[in-house]
Coordinates of C-alpha atoms in Angstrom, one line a residue:
M1 CA -17.3 -13.6 5.1
T2 CA -14.9 -11.8 7.4
L3 CA -11.2 -11.6 7.5
T4 CA -11.2 -11.7 11.3
D5 CA -12.4 -14.3 13.8
P6 CA -12.5 -13.2 17.5
S7 CA -12.5 -16.9 18.6
Y8 CA -9.3 -17.7 16.7
T9 CA -6.4 -19.0 18.8
D10 CA -3.1 -20.3 17.6
P11 CA -0.9 -22.0 20.2
S12 CA 2.3 -21.0 18.3
Y13 CA 1.9 -17.5 19.7
S14 CA 2.6 -18.8 23.2
D15 CA 5.5 -20.9 22.1
P16 CA 8.8 -19.4 23.5
A17 CA 10.5 -20.3 20.1
Y18 CA 8.1 -17.9 18.5
R19 CA 9.7 -15.0 20.3
D20 CA 12.8 -13.5 18.6
P21 CA 14.5 -10.9 20.7
S22 CA 17.2 -10.5 18.0
H23 CA 14.8 -8.9 15.5
R24 CA 15.4 -5.2 15.4
G25 CA 12.4 -3.4 16.8
G26 CA 11.5 0.2 16.5
S27 CA 10.1 0.6 20.0
P28 CA 10.4 -0.9 23.5
G29 CA 9.2 -4.4 23.9
E30 CA 9.9 -7.8 22.6
A31 CA 9.9 -8.3 18.9
F32 CA 8.3 -11.3 17.1
R33 CA 8.9 -13.4 14.1
V34 CA 6.6 -13.8 11.2
P35 CA 3.4 -15.5 12.4
P36 CA 3.5 -19.1 11.3
A37 CA 0.7 -20.3 9.1
P38 CA -1.8 -22.4 10.9
A39 CA -2.0 -26.1 10.0
A40 CA -5.6 -25.7 8.9
I41 CA -7.0 -22.6 7.2
D42 CA -10.7 -21.8 7.1
A43 CA -11.8 -22.1 3.5
E44 CA -14.8 -19.9 4.1
V45 CA -12.7 -17.0 5.4
W46 CA -9.8 -17.6 3.0
P47 CA -11.1 -19.4 -0.1
G48 CA -8.1 -18.5 -2.3
V49 CA -5.6 -19.6 0.4
A50 CA -6.9 -22.7 2.2
R51 CA -6.3 -25.1 -0.6
P52 CA -4.1 -24.9 -3.8
P53 CA -5.9 -25.2 -7.2
A54 CA -6.6 -28.8 -8.2
G55 CA -7.2 -30.6 -11.4
I56 CA -5.3 -31.6 -14.5
K57 CA -5.2 -28.0 -15.9
A58 CA -3.8 -26.7 -12.6
Q59 CA -1.2 -29.4 -12.4
M60 CA 0.0 -28.7 -16.0
A61 CA 0.1 -25.0 -15.3
G62 CA 2.0 -25.7 -12.1
K63 CA 4.7 -27.7 -13.9
A64 CA 5.2 -24.9 -16.5
A65 CA 5.3 -22.3 -13.7
D66 CA 7.8 -24.4 -11.7
S67 CA 10.1 -24.6 -14.8
L68 CA 9.9 -20.9 -15.4
F69 CA 10.4 -20.0 -11.8
R70 CA 13.5 -22.2 -11.4
A71 CA 15.0 -20.8 -14.6
A72 CA 14.4 -17.2 -13.4
V73 CA 15.8 -17.6 -9.9
R74 CA 18.9 -19.4 -11.0
R75 CA 20.3 -16.0 -12.1
L76 CA 18.9 -13.8 -9.3
P77 CA 20.9 -12.7 -6.2
L78 CA 19.1 -14.7 -3.6
R79 CA 19.0 -18.3 -2.4
V80 CA 16.0 -20.5 -3.0
E81 CA 16.2 -23.6 -0.9
Y82 CA 14.1 -26.7 -1.6
P83 CA 13.2 -29.6 0.8
D84 CA 15.3 -32.1 -1.3
G85 CA 18.4 -30.0 -0.8
T86 CA 18.4 -28.1 -4.1
V87 CA 19.6 -24.6 -3.8
L88 CA 19.0 -22.1 -6.7
G89 CA 20.1 -18.5 -7.2
T90 CA 23.4 -16.6 -7.0
G91 CA 22.9 -15.3 -3.5
H92 CA 25.7 -15.7 -1.0
S93 CA 25.5 -16.4 2.7
G94 CA 23.8 -13.6 4.5
G95 CA 21.7 -12.6 1.6
P96 CA 17.9 -13.0 1.3
V97 CA 16.7 -16.7 1.5
M98 CA 13.5 -18.1 0.3
T99 CA 12.7 -21.5 1.8
M100 CA 10.3 -23.7 0.0
L101 CA 8.2 -25.9 2.3
R102 CA 5.6 -27.1 -0.2
P103 CA 7.1 -26.4 -3.6
D104 CA 4.4 -28.3 -5.5
D105 CA 1.6 -26.2 -3.9
F106 CA 3.7 -23.0 -4.6
A107 CA 4.1 -23.9 -8.3
V108 CA 0.4 -24.7 -8.8
R109 CA -0.6 -21.4 -7.2
I110 CA 1.6 -19.2 -9.3
G111 CA 0.8 -21.3 -12.4
D112 CA -2.9 -20.7 -11.8
N113 CA -2.8 -17.1 -10.7
G114 CA 0.7 -15.6 -11.3
L115 CA 1.8 -13.0 -8.7
I116 CA -1.5 -13.4 -6.9
G117 CA -0.4 -17.0 -6.3
L118 CA 2.9 -15.8 -5.0
G119 CA 1.2 -13.8 -2.3
E120 CA -1.4 -16.5 -1.5
S121 CA 1.3 -19.1 -1.3
F122 CA 3.1 -17.0 1.4
M123 CA -0.2 -16.5 3.3
A124 CA -0.7 -20.3 3.2
G125 CA 2.8 -21.0 4.4
D126 CA 4.1 -22.7 1.3
W127 CA 7.3 -20.8 1.6
E128 CA 9.1 -18.7 4.2
A129 CA 11.6 -15.9 4.2
P130 CA 13.3 -14.4 7.3
D131 CA 14.0 -11.2 5.2
L132 CA 10.7 -11.1 3.3
A133 CA 11.3 -7.6 2.0
G134 CA 14.7 -8.6 0.8
V135 CA 13.4 -11.5 -1.2
L136 CA 10.6 -9.4 -2.7
E137 CA 13.1 -6.6 -3.6
V138 CA 15.0 -9.0 -5.7
F139 CA 11.9 -9.9 -7.6
A140 CA 10.8 -6.3 -7.9
S141 CA 14.3 -5.3 -9.3
S142 CA 13.9 -8.0 -12.0
V143 CA 10.2 -7.6 -12.8
D144 CA 10.7 -7.0 -16.5
T145 CA 12.8 -10.1 -17.0
L146 CA 11.3 -12.7 -14.7
I147 CA 9.0 -14.0 -17.5
P148 CA 10.3 -14.4 -21.1
V149 CA 9.0 -11.5 -23.3
P150 CA 6.9 -13.7 -25.6
L151 CA 5.0 -15.1 -22.6
Q152 CA 4.6 -11.6 -21.1
K153 CA 2.6 -10.7 -24.3
L154 CA 0.2 -13.5 -23.6
R155 CA -0.4 -12.8 -19.9
S156 CA -3.6 -10.9 -20.6
L157 CA -5.1 -14.1 -22.0
Y158 CA -4.8 -16.1 -18.8
L159 CA -4.4 -13.7 -15.9
P160 CA -7.6 -12.6 -14.0
R161 CA -9.4 -9.4 -14.7
A162 CA -10.7 -7.0 -12.1
P163 CA -14.3 -7.7 -11.0
R164 CA -16.7 -5.1 -12.3
Q165 CA -17.9 -4.3 -8.8
E166 CA -14.4 -3.0 -8.0
R167 CA -14.4 -0.3 -10.6
N168 CA -14.3 3.1 -8.8
T169 CA -17.7 4.3 -9.8
E170 CA -19.6 6.4 -7.3
Q171 CA -21.6 3.4 -6.4
N172 CA -18.6 1.1 -5.8
T173 CA -16.0 3.4 -4.3
R174 CA -17.4 3.4 -0.8
G175 CA -17.2 -0.4 -0.6
N176 CA -13.7 -0.5 -2.0
I177 CA -12.5 2.0 0.6
S178 CA -14.3 0.3 3.4
R179 CA -12.7 -3.0 2.7
H180 CA -9.3 -1.5 3.7
Y181 CA -9.8 1.5 5.9
D182 CA -12.8 0.2 7.9
L183 CA -11.0 -3.0 9.0
S184 CA -10.4 -1.5 12.5
N185 CA -9.0 1.7 13.8
E186 CA -7.3 -0.4 16.5
L187 CA -5.5 -2.5 13.9
F188 CA -4.0 0.6 12.3
A189 CA -3.1 2.1 15.7
N190 CA -1.0 -1.0 16.4
F191 CA 1.5 -0.1 13.8
L192 CA 1.1 3.6 13.0
D193 CA 2.7 6.3 15.1
S194 CA 0.9 8.7 17.4
T195 CA -0.1 11.0 14.5
M196 CA -2.0 8.1 12.9
S197 CA -0.5 9.0 9.5
Y198 CA -0.8 6.2 6.9
S199 CA 1.5 7.7 4.2
S200 CA 5.2 8.3 3.7
A201 CA 7.0 10.4 6.3
L202 CA 9.7 12.9 5.4
F203 CA 12.7 12.5 7.6
P204 CA 15.2 15.3 8.2
A205 CA 18.9 15.0 7.4
S206 CA 19.6 15.0 11.1
A207 CA 17.7 11.7 11.5
G208 CA 20.8 9.9 10.0
Q209 CA 20.8 7.0 7.5
L210 CA 17.3 6.2 6.4
T211 CA 18.0 2.5 6.6
E212 CA 18.7 2.8 10.3
V213 CA 16.3 5.6 11.4
G214 CA 14.4 4.6 14.5
W215 CA 10.7 4.6 15.6
D216 CA 11.2 7.7 17.8
A217 CA 11.8 9.8 14.7
L218 CA 8.6 8.8 12.8
A219 CA 6.0 11.0 14.3
A220 CA 8.0 14.2 13.8
A221 CA 8.8 13.1 10.2
Q222 CA 5.1 12.6 9.5
Q223 CA 4.4 16.1 10.7
A224 CA 7.2 17.4 8.6
K225 CA 5.7 15.8 5.6
I226 CA 2.3 17.4 6.3
D227 CA 3.9 20.8 7.0
R228 CA 5.7 20.8 3.7
L229 CA 2.5 20.1 1.8
L230 CA 0.7 22.8 3.7
D231 CA 3.5 25.3 3.1
K232 CA 3.5 24.5 -0.6
A233 CA -0.3 25.0 -0.8
G234 CA 0.0 28.3 1.0
V235 CA -2.1 27.2 3.9
G236 CA -2.3 29.8 6.7
E237 CA -4.6 32.1 8.7
G238 CA -7.9 32.3 6.9
T239 CA -7.2 29.8 4.2
R240 CA -10.2 27.8 3.0
L241 CA -8.7 24.3 2.6
L242 CA -10.2 21.2 1.0
E243 CA -8.6 18.0 2.0
I244 CA -9.4 15.0 -0.2
G245 CA -8.8 11.9 1.9
T246 CA -9.0 12.6 5.6
G247 CA -7.0 9.7 7.0
W248 CA -7.3 10.0 10.7
G249 CA -7.2 13.7 10.8
E250 CA -3.6 14.8 11.4
L251 CA -3.4 17.1 8.4
A252 CA -6.7 18.8 9.2
L253 CA -5.5 19.3 12.8
R254 CA -2.2 20.9 11.7
A255 CA -4.0 23.1 9.1
A256 CA -6.5 24.2 11.7
A257 CA -3.7 25.1 14.1
R258 CA -2.4 27.5 11.4
G259 CA -5.8 29.3 11.4
A260 CA -7.3 27.6 8.3
T261 CA -10.9 26.5 7.9
V262 CA -10.9 22.9 6.7
Y263 CA -13.4 20.8 4.8
S264 CA -12.1 17.2 4.6
V265 CA -13.8 14.3 2.8
T266 CA -13.4 10.6 3.3
L267 CA -15.4 7.4 2.5
S268 CA -14.3 5.6 5.6
S269 CA -16.8 5.7 8.5
E270 CA -14.1 4.4 10.8
Q271 CA -11.7 7.2 9.8
Q272 CA -14.4 9.8 10.0
A273 CA -15.3 8.8 13.6
L274 CA -11.8 8.9 14.9
A275 CA -10.8 12.1 13.0
Q276 CA -13.9 13.9 14.4
Q277 CA -13.0 12.7 17.9
R278 CA -9.4 14.0 17.6
I279 CA -10.6 17.3 16.1
E280 CA -13.1 17.8 19.0
E281 CA -10.5 16.9 21.6
A282 CA -8.1 19.4 20.1
G283 CA -10.7 22.2 20.2
F284 CA -11.0 22.6 16.4
S285 CA -14.6 21.5 15.8
G286 CA -15.5 25.0 14.7
Q287 CA -12.8 25.1 12.1
V288 CA -12.8 21.5 10.7
T289 CA -15.6 19.6 9.1
V290 CA -15.2 15.9 8.1
G291 CA -17.7 14.8 5.5
L292 CA -18.4 11.2 4.6
Q293 CA -18.5 12.1 0.9
D294 CA -17.1 11.1 -2.5
Y295 CA -14.6 13.7 -3.8
R296 CA -16.7 14.0 -6.9
A297 CA -19.6 15.4 -4.9
V298 CA -17.7 18.3 -3.3
E299 CA -19.0 21.8 -3.9
G300 CA -17.8 25.2 -3.0
E301 CA -14.7 27.2 -3.5
Y302 CA -11.3 26.7 -1.7
D303 CA -8.1 28.6 -1.6
A304 CA -6.0 25.4 -1.4
V305 CA -6.5 21.7 -2.0
V306 CA -4.4 19.0 -0.4
S307 CA -4.6 15.3 -1.0
V308 CA -2.2 12.8 0.5
E309 CA -1.9 9.4 -1.2
M310 CA -5.5 9.3 -2.2
I311 CA -5.1 9.4 -6.0
E312 CA -3.9 5.8 -5.8
A313 CA -7.5 4.8 -4.9
V314 CA -9.1 6.8 -7.7
G315 CA -8.6 4.4 -10.6
Y316 CA -7.0 4.9 -14.0
E317 CA -10.1 5.9 -15.8
Y318 CA -11.2 8.4 -13.2
W319 CA -8.0 10.5 -12.9
P320 CA -9.5 13.2 -15.3
V321 CA -12.5 13.5 -13.0
Y322 CA -10.3 13.7 -9.9
F323 CA -8.3 16.6 -11.3
Q324 CA -11.3 18.2 -12.9
T325 CA -13.0 18.2 -9.5
I326 CA -10.0 20.0 -7.9
D327 CA -9.9 22.4 -10.8
R328 CA -13.6 23.2 -10.4
V329 CA -13.4 24.0 -6.7
L330 CA -10.1 25.8 -6.6
A331 CA -10.4 29.6 -6.2
P332 CA -8.5 31.9 -8.5
G333 CA -4.9 32.1 -7.4
G334 CA -5.2 28.9 -5.4
K335 CA -2.7 26.1 -5.1
V336 CA -2.8 22.3 -5.0
A337 CA -0.4 20.0 -3.2
I338 CA -0.7 16.3 -3.5
Q339 CA 1.4 13.3 -2.4
A340 CA 1.2 10.4 -4.8
I341 CA 2.8 7.0 -5.0
T342 CA 4.1 6.6 -8.6
M343 CA 5.5 4.0 -10.9
P344 CA 7.4 4.2 -14.2
H345 CA 5.2 5.2 -17.1
G346 CA 5.9 2.1 -19.2
R347 CA 5.1 -0.2 -16.3
M348 CA 1.9 1.8 -15.6
L349 CA 0.7 1.3 -19.2
A350 CA 1.6 -2.4 -19.2
T351 CA -0.3 -3.1 -16.0
R352 CA -3.3 -0.7 -16.1
N353 CA -5.7 -3.6 -16.8
A354 CA -4.0 -6.1 -14.5
Y355 CA -5.7 -7.6 -11.4
T356 CA -3.1 -8.2 -8.8
W357 CA -2.7 -9.6 -5.3
V358 CA -2.8 -6.1 -3.9
H359 CA -6.2 -5.5 -5.6
K360 CA -7.6 -8.8 -4.4
Y361 CA -6.5 -8.5 -0.8
I362 CA -5.5 -5.0 0.1
F363 CA -6.7 -2.1 -2.2
P364 CA -9.6 -3.1 -4.5
G365 CA -9.9 -0.7 -7.4
G366 CA -6.5 0.9 -6.7
F367 CA -3.9 1.9 -9.3
L368 CA -0.7 3.9 -9.2
P369 CA -0.1 6.7 -11.6
S370 CA 3.1 7.8 -13.2
V371 CA 4.4 11.4 -13.0
R372 CA 4.0 11.6 -16.8
A373 CA 0.3 10.5 -16.5
I374 CA -0.4 13.2 -13.9
E375 CA 1.2 15.8 -16.1
S376 CA -0.7 14.6 -19.2
V377 CA -4.1 14.3 -17.5
T378 CA -3.9 17.8 -16.0
E379 CA -2.7 19.3 -19.2
Q380 CA -5.4 17.7 -21.3
H381 CA -8.4 17.9 -18.9
T382 CA -7.8 20.9 -16.6
T383 CA -6.3 24.3 -16.3
L384 CA -3.9 23.0 -13.6
R385 CA -0.2 22.6 -14.3
V386 CA 2.5 20.8 -12.4
R387 CA 4.8 23.4 -10.9
E388 CA 7.1 21.5 -8.7
R389 CA 7.7 18.0 -7.5
R390 CA 9.9 16.2 -5.0
G391 CA 10.6 12.4 -5.0
M392 CA 11.1 10.8 -1.7
G393 CA 10.9 7.0 -2.3
D394 CA 13.7 6.2 0.1
H395 CA 11.7 7.9 2.9
Y396 CA 8.8 5.6 2.2
A397 CA 11.1 2.6 2.4
A398 CA 12.1 3.7 5.8
T399 CA 8.5 4.4 6.9
L400 CA 7.4 1.0 5.8
R401 CA 10.3 -0.7 7.6
L402 CA 9.2 1.0 10.8
W403 CA 5.6 0.0 10.2
E404 CA 6.7 -3.6 9.5
E405 CA 8.8 -3.8 12.7
R406 CA 6.0 -2.3 14.8
F407 CA 3.4 -4.7 13.3
L408 CA 5.6 -7.7 14.1
Q409 CA 6.1 -6.5 17.6
R410 CA 2.4 -6.1 18.1
A411 CA 1.5 -9.6 16.8
A412 CA -0.2 -10.6 20.1
E413 CA -2.3 -7.4 20.2
V414 CA -3.3 -7.8 16.6
R415 CA -4.4 -11.3 17.3
G416 CA -6.3 -10.1 20.3
L417 CA -8.4 -7.9 17.9
G418 CA -9.5 -11.1 16.1
F419 CA -7.1 -10.9 13.1
D420 CA -5.8 -14.5 12.5
A421 CA -2.4 -15.7 11.5
V422 CA -3.3 -15.8 7.8
F423 CA -4.4 -12.1 8.0
Q424 CA -1.2 -11.2 9.7
R425 CA 0.9 -13.0 7.1
M426 CA -1.2 -11.2 4.4
W427 CA -0.6 -7.8 6.0
L428 CA 3.1 -8.4 6.5
F429 CA 3.4 -9.5 2.8
Y430 CA 1.7 -6.2 1.9
L431 CA 4.1 -4.1 4.0
C432 CA 7.2 -5.9 2.7
Y433 CA 5.9 -6.0 -0.9
S434 CA 5.5 -2.2 -0.7
R435 CA 8.9 -1.6 0.9
A436 CA 10.5 -3.8 -1.8
G437 CA 9.0 -1.6 -4.4
F438 CA 10.6 1.5 -3.0
Q439 CA 13.9 0.0 -2.1
S440 CA 14.3 -1.4 -5.7
G441 CA 13.3 1.9 -7.3
Y442 CA 10.2 0.3 -9.0
L443 CA 8.0 2.7 -7.0
D444 CA 8.5 6.3 -5.9
V445 CA 6.4 8.8 -3.9
Q446 CA 6.1 12.4 -5.0
Q447 CA 5.0 15.6 -3.4
I448 CA 3.5 17.5 -6.4
V449 CA 2.5 21.2 -6.5
L450 CA 0.0 22.4 -9.1
D451 CA -1.5 25.8 -9.9
R452 CA -3.0 27.5 -12.9
R453 CA 0.1 29.3 -14.1
E454 CA 1.9 27.9 -17.1
A455 CA 4.5 25.3 -16.0
Q456 CA 8.1 26.6 -16.2
L457 CA 10.7 24.7 -18.2

């Protein structure tokens, strides 16, 4: 099964009504609306999306879910509009609007699969939202109260568990990484900036309001993020640097330009190929090696270790091994700088065994740590200690907004790569879902510096 179909065509893309010049874009060119869901969805490609769950059990779960959903949204600051004219929520004109097109299918999906069903129902076109991130931000802000507490305690009895093949063992991790990062370098190039950085940027104060910062500021902000990490890790002339998680090579390039010797590891063959090409073109082949290798297999000694938004793919039960590996290869006096997406500790504990829409469709095997978990794991399992950290969640919200706008603008190009409308709606939901997390404060992203000295109070 593949998520793409090179023969796919959707006549709605050529419809003038599909174009929306009023949508704010981050770069020159005409912007686009959300790709409409096709009338027919291929069940072989999208088995969880093509048809809603059926049967008496599903219908009963749908009725219960519909009742719970309506009760929840009545008190939320958004407008939920139904085909029969019913409007729920406390949102005013101009606020986020969720338009139900097939409310029965929507209810059955969330009744059967919870938040997985919320994402699948959007992919299927059961509901629409002109400001998708705005709607999802409302839900993210109320995540602890959407479902009554007694029912929250029962969710482990009916929500799905992660498949065993998605546990991040050394045998499984390559496949988990490949499902996301090996989709297509061209896909990522269509919404990332020229640095091909797929992590939060760090915008300077001179960029202005983060809610309004434009596309032209993104590449420099990505390089600023990298430079801060390299500075904190003490990377300079002669540094032996280990990078865990290559991306498409920008950090390795900037470290090499400082005179460092870099060993970078990735499990994505697509990323490895493009990173090596960029490194060769920049003239740094003698300084940078990109290995297709699990981080657990790294040997040698390094003066600095840098890892940007890779811990999220490690998995809850493997965090000790991740930090023990860093501790094992770090030379005396060395420093570690990581960038990590984090969530509140209580929510992390409550969801560590959950199987979510993001796991199913975007990042199999992934899980976000809390700052407290990072501190606890390093204290209990390594000689490393957290020395410094900087939260920059609002910078990630801005980064994701720019990616989202760029992705919408490049809808025709993405379709030309063979990614159908359901995929595009899935990817848009992922970008907006993530942005909502940062805008609501449910998620943060931290640059964390560690070394072997005792942490200062």
